[in-house]
CSV table of C-alpha atoms in Angstrom, one decimal:
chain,number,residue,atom,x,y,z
F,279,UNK,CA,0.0,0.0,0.0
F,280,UNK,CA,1.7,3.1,-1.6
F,281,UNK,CA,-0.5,5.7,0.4
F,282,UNK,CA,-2.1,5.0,4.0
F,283,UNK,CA,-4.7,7.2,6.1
F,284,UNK,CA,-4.9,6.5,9.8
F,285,UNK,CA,-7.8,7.5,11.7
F,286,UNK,CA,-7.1,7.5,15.1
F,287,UNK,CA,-5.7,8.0,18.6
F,288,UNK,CA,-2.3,10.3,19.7
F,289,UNK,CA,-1.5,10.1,23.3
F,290,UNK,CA,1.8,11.4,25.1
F,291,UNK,CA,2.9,8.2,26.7
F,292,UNK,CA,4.1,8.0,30.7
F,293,UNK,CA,6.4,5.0,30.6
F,294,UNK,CA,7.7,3.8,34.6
F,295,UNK,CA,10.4,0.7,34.3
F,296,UNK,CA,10.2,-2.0,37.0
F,297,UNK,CA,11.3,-4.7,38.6
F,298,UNK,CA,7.2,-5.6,38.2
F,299,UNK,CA,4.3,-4.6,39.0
F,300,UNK,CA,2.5,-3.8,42.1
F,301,UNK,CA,-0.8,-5.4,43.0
F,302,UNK,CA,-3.7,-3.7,45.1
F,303,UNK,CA,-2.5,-1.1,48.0
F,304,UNK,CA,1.5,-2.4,47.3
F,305,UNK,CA,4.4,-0.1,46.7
F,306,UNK,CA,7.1,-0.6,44.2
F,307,UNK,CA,9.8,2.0,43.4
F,308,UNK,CA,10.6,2.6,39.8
F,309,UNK,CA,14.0,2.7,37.9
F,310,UNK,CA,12.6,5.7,35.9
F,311,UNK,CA,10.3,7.2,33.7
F,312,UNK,CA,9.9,8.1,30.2
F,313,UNK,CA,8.1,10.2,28.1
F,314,UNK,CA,7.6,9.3,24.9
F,315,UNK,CA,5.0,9.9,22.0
F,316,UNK,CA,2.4,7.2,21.8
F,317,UNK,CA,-1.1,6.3,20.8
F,318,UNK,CA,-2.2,3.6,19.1
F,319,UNK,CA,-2.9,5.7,15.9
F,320,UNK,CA,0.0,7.9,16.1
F,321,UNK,CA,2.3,4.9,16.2
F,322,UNK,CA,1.0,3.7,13.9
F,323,UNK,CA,1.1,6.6,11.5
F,324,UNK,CA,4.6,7.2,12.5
F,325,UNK,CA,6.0,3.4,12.1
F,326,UNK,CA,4.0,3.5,8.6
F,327,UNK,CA,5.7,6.6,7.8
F,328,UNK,CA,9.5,5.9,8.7
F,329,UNK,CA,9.3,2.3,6.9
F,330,UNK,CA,8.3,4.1,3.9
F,331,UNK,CA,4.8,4.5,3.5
F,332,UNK,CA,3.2,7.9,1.8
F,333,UNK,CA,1.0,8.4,5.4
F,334,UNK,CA,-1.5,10.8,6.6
F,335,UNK,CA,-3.3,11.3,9.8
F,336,UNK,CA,-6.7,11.9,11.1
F,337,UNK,CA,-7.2,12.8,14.8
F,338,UNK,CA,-6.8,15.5,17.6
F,339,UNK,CA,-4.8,17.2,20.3
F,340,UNK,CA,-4.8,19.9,22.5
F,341,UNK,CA,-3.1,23.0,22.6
F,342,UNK,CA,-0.7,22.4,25.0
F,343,UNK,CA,3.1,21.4,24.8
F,344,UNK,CA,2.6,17.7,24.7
F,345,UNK,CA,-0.2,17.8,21.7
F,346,UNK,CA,3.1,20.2,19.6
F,347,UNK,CA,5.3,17.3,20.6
F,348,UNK,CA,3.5,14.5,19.3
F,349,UNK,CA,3.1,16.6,16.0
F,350,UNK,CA,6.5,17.5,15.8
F,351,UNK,CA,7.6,13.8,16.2
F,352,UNK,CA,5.2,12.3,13.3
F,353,UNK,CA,6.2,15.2,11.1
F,354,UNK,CA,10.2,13.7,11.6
F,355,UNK,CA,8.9,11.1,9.5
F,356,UNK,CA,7.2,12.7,6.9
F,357,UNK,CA,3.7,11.9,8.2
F,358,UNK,CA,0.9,14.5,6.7
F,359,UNK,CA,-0.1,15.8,10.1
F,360,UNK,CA,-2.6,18.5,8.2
F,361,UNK,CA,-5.8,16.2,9.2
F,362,UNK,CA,-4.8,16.2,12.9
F,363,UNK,CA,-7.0,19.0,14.8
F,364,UNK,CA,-6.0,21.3,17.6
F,365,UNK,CA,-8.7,21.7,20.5
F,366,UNK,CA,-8.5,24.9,22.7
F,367,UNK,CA,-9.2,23.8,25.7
F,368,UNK,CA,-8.6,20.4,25.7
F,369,UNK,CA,-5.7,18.2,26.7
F,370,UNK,CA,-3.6,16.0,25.0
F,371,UNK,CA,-4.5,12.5,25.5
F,372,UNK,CA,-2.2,10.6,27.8
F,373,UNK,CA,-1.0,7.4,28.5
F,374,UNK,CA,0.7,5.6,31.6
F,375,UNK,CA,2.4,2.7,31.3
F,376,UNK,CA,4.2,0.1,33.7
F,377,UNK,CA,6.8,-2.0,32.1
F,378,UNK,CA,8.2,-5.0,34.1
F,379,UNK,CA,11.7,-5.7,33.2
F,380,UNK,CA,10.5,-9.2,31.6
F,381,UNK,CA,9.2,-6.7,29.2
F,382,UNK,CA,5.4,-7.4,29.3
F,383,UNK,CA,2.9,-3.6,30.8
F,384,UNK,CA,-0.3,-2.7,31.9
F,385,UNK,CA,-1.5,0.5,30.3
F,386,UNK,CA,-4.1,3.5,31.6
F,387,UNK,CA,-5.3,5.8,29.4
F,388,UNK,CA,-7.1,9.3,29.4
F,389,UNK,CA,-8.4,10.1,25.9
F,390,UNK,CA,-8.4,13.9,26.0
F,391,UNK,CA,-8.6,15.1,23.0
F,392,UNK,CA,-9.3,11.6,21.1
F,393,UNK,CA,-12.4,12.1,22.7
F,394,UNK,CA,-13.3,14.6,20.0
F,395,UNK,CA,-12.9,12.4,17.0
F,396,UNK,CA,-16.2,12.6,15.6
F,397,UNK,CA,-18.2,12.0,12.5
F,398,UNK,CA,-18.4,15.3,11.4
F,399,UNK,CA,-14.6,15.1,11.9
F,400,UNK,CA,-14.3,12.6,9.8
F,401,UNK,CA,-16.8,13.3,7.1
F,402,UNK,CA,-14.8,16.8,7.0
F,403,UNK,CA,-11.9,15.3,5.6
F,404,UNK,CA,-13.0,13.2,2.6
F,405,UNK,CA,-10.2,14.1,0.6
F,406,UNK,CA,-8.1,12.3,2.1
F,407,UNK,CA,-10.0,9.3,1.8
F,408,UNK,CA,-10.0,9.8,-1.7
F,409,UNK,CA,-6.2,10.1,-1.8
F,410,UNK,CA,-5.1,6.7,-0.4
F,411,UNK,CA,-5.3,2.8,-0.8
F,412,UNK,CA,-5.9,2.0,2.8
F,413,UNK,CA,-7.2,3.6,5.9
F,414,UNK,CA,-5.7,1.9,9.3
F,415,UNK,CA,-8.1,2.1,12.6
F,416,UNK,CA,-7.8,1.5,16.0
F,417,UNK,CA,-10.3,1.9,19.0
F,418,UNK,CA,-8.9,4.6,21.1
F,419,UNK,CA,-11.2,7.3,19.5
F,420,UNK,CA,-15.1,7.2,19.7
F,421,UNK,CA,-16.8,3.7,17.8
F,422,UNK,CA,-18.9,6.2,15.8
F,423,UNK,CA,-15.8,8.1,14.8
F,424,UNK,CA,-14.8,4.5,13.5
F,425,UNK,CA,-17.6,3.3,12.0
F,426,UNK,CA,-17.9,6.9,10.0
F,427,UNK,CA,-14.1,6.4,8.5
F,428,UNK,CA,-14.7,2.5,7.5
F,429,UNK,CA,-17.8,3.3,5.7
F,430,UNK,CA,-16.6,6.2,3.9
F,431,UNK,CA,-13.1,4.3,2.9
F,432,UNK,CA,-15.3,1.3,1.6
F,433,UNK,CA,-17.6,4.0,-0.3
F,434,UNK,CA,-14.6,5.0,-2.2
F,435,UNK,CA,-13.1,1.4,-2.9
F,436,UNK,CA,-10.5,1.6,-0.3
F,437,UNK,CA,-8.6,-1.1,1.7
F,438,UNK,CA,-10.0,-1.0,5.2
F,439,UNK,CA,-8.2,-2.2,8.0
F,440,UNK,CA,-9.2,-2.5,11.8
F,441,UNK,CA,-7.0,-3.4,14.7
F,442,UNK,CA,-9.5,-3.9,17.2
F,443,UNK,CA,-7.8,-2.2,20.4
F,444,UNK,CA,-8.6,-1.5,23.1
F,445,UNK,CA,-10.8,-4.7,22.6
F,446,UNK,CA,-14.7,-4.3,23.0
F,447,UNK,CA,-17.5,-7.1,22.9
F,448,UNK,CA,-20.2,-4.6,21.7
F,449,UNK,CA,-18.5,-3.4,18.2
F,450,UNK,CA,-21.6,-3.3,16.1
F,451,UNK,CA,-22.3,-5.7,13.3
F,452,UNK,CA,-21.9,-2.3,10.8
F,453,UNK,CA,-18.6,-1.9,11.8
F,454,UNK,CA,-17.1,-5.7,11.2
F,455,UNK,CA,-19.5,-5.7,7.9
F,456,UNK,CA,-17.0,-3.2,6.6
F,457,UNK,CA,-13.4,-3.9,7.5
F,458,UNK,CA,-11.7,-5.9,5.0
F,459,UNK,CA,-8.5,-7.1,7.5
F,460,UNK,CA,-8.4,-6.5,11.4
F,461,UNK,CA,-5.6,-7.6,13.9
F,462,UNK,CA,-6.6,-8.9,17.6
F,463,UNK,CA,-4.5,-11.0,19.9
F,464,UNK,CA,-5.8,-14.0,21.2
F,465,UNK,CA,-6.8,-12.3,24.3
F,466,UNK,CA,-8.6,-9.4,21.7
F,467,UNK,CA,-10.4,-12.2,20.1
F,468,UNK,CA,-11.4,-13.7,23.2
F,469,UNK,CA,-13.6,-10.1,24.1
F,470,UNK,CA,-14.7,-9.2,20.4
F,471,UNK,CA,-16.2,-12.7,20.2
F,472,UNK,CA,-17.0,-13.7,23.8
F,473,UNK,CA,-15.4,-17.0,22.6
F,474,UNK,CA,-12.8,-19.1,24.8
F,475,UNK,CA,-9.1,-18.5,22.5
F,476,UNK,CA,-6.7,-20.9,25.0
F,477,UNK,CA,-5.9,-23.2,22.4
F,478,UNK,CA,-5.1,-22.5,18.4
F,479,UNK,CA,-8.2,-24.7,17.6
F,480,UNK,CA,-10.5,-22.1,19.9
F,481,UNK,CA,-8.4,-19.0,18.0
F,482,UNK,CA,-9.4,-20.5,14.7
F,483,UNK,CA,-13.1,-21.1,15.9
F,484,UNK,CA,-13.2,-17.5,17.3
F,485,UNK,CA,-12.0,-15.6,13.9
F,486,UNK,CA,-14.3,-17.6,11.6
F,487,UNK,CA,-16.9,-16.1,13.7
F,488,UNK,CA,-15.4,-12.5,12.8
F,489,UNK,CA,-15.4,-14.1,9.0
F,490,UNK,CA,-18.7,-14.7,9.5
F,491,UNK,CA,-19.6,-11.5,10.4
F,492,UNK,CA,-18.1,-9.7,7.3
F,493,UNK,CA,-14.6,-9.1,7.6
F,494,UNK,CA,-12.3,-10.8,4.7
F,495,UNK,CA,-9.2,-11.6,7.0
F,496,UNK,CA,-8.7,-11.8,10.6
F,497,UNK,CA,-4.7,-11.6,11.4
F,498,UNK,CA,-4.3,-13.4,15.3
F,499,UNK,CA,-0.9,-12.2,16.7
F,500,UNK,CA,-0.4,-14.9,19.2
F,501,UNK,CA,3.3,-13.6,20.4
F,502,UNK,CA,5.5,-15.7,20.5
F,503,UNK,CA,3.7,-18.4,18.4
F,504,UNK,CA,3.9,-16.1,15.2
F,505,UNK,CA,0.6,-15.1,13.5
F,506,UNK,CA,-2.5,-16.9,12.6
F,507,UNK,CA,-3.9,-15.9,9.0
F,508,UNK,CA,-8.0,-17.1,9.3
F,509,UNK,CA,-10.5,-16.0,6.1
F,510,UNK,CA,-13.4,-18.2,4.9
F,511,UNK,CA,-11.2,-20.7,2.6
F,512,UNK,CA,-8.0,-20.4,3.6
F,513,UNK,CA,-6.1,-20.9,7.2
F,514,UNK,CA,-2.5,-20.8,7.6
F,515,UNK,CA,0.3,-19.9,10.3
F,516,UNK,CA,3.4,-17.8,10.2
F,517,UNK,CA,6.1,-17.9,12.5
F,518,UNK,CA,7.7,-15.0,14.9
F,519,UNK,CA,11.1,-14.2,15.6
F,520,UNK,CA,12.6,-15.2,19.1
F,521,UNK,CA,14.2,-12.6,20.3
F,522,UNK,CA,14.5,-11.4,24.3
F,523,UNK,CA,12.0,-9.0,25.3
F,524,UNK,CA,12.5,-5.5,27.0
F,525,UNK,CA,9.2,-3.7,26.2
F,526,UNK,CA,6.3,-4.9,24.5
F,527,UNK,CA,4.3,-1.4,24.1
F,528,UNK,CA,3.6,-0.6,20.6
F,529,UNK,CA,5.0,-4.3,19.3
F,530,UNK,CA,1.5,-4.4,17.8
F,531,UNK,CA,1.5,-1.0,16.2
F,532,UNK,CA,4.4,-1.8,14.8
F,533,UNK,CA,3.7,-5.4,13.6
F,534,UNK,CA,0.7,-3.9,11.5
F,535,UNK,CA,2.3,-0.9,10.0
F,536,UNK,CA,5.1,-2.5,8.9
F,537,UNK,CA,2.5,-5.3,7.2
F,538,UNK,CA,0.9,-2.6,5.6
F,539,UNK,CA,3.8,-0.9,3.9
F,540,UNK,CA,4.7,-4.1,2.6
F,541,UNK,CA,1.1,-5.5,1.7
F,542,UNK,CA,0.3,-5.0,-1.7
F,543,UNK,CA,-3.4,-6.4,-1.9
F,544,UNK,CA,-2.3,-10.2,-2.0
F,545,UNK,CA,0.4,-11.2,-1.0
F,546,UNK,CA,0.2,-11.7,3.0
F,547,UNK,CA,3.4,-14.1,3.4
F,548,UNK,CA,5.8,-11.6,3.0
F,549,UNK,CA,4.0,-8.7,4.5
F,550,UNK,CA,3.4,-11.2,7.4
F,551,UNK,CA,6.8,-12.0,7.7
F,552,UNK,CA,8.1,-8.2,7.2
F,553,UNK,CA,5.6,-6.9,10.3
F,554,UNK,CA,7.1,-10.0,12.9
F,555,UNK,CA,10.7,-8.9,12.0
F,556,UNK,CA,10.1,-5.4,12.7
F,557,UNK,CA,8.3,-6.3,16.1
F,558,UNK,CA,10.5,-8.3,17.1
F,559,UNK,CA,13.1,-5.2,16.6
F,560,UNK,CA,10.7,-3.4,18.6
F,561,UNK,CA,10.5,-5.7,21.3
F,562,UNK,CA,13.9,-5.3,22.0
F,563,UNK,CA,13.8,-1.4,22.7
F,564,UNK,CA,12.3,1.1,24.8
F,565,UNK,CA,9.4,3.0,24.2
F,566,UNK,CA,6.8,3.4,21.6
F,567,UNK,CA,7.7,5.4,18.3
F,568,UNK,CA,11.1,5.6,20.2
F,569,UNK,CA,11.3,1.1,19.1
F,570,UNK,CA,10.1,1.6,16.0
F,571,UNK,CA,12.6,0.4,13.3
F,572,UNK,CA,14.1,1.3,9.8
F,573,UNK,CA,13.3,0.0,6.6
F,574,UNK,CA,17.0,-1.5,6.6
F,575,UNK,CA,17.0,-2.9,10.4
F,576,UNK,CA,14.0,-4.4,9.2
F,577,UNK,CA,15.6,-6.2,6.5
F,578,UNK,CA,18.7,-7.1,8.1
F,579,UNK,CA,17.3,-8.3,10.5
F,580,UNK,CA,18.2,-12.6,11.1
């Protein structure tokens, strides 16, 4: 896909390293803290854009030093950041994020300005719909926000593509009657579908039941058990790439945009195979759009 639009979410990420995390009314003291530019959208956008995708942006932030940041950074990578509104008013959305040292987090997040994603928002900005080959979504903005960007990239013939995060079981059936790919993990499946996904025979029950619901491919990231490609004649696996985990936040993000700057409408093996070797790069770095690799780590990589 030459030219992407992402609809979505831009957050300023909090990011505290520990040993682990504390459980209910325990104290842990941190090694540090981060902050780095995040949002499932905006990593998106800005891992499409530094592996070499032609990438534009549809969202919001505030006014306010952290909403300039995460502008600023997307723009390092050529990313159209035109589409992305300012509010007055409003706050940059935020994230904070514990990261154990095995690498694995738990995530909070206050929307802020992602909360003003509307329709009309959308609607506004038909151009760029016009303009590109695929439009990339996540679920940190409002559902109707969502739904308005699938339907008006399938009114204009485009590639939609939905990864379905944070997970919801009440996504209409509008929504999934639209989307043309979309990337859960197993434990994403597991609330999208309100289907059991512990083994890989309950992961292939659960996406044929996102098949039957419309969508044309359901990718299953399953870690470190490589990816799980599911339509409605076709079923096949793909490995992933050992490596040793630091931090797992944005592995995702960056798993699908580098798929989608390699996917050219067909062939999934080597876009497949393209996104696990840049997440796997990821993986091994701090951060969110901080991890993100190049176009030649990516292909170096062994």
């Amino acid at each position: 896909m030459d030219k992407v639009l992402v609809v979505g979410s831009l957050n300023m990420d909090f990011a505290v390293y520990m040993d682990r995390r504390p459980q209910a009314g325990e104290t842990v003291m941190a090694q540090g803290m981060k902050l780095v530019p995040g949002g499932k959208g905006a990593n998106q956008a800005y891992a499409l854009g530094k592996l070499g995708a032609k990438t534009s942006m549809i969202g919001a932030v505030g006014t306010d030093t952290f909403g300039q940041q995460m502008l600023k950074n997307l723009e390092t990578v050529s990313v159209n950041t035109a589409g992305i509104q300012k509010i007055a008013g409003v706050e940059t959305g935020k994230a904070f994020i514990e990261i154990e040292n095995s690498g694995q987090n738990s995530i909070s997040v206050i929307a802020g300005a992602n909360a003003a994603v509307d329709e009309q928002m959308v609607l506004a900005q038909e151009e760029y719909f016009r303009q590109t080959d695929a439009v990339v979504m996540q679920l940190e903005i409002p559902v109707p926000a969502v739904i308005a960007a699938a339907k008006l990239a399938k009114a204009h013939g485009k590639t939609v593509v939905l990864d379905p995060a944070p997970a919801r079981k009440d996504l209409p059936d509008e929504l999934w009657a639209q989307v043309d790919i979309t990337k859960p993990n197993e434990t994403e499946l597991a609330l999208l579908t309100g289907m059991p996904t512990g083994t890989e025979e309950e992961v292939l029950t659960a996406a044929r039941a996102l098949i039957a619901k419309g969508v044309k491919y359901v990718l299953v990231t399953l870690g470190g058990d490589g990816t799980l490609l599911v339509s409605d004649s076709r079923v096949e696996k793909f490995p992933a790439y050992k490596v040793k985990a630091v931090d797992t936040t944005a592995a995702g993000d960056c798993f699908l945009a580098a798929f989608m700057s390699r996917f050219d409408g067909q062939n999934f093996a080597e876009a497949i195979d393209f996104g696990a070797k840049a997440s796997a790069i990821a993986v091994t770095r701090q951060g969110a759009q901080t991890s993100i690799p190049t176009v030649e780590e990516v292909q170096n990589f062994q």
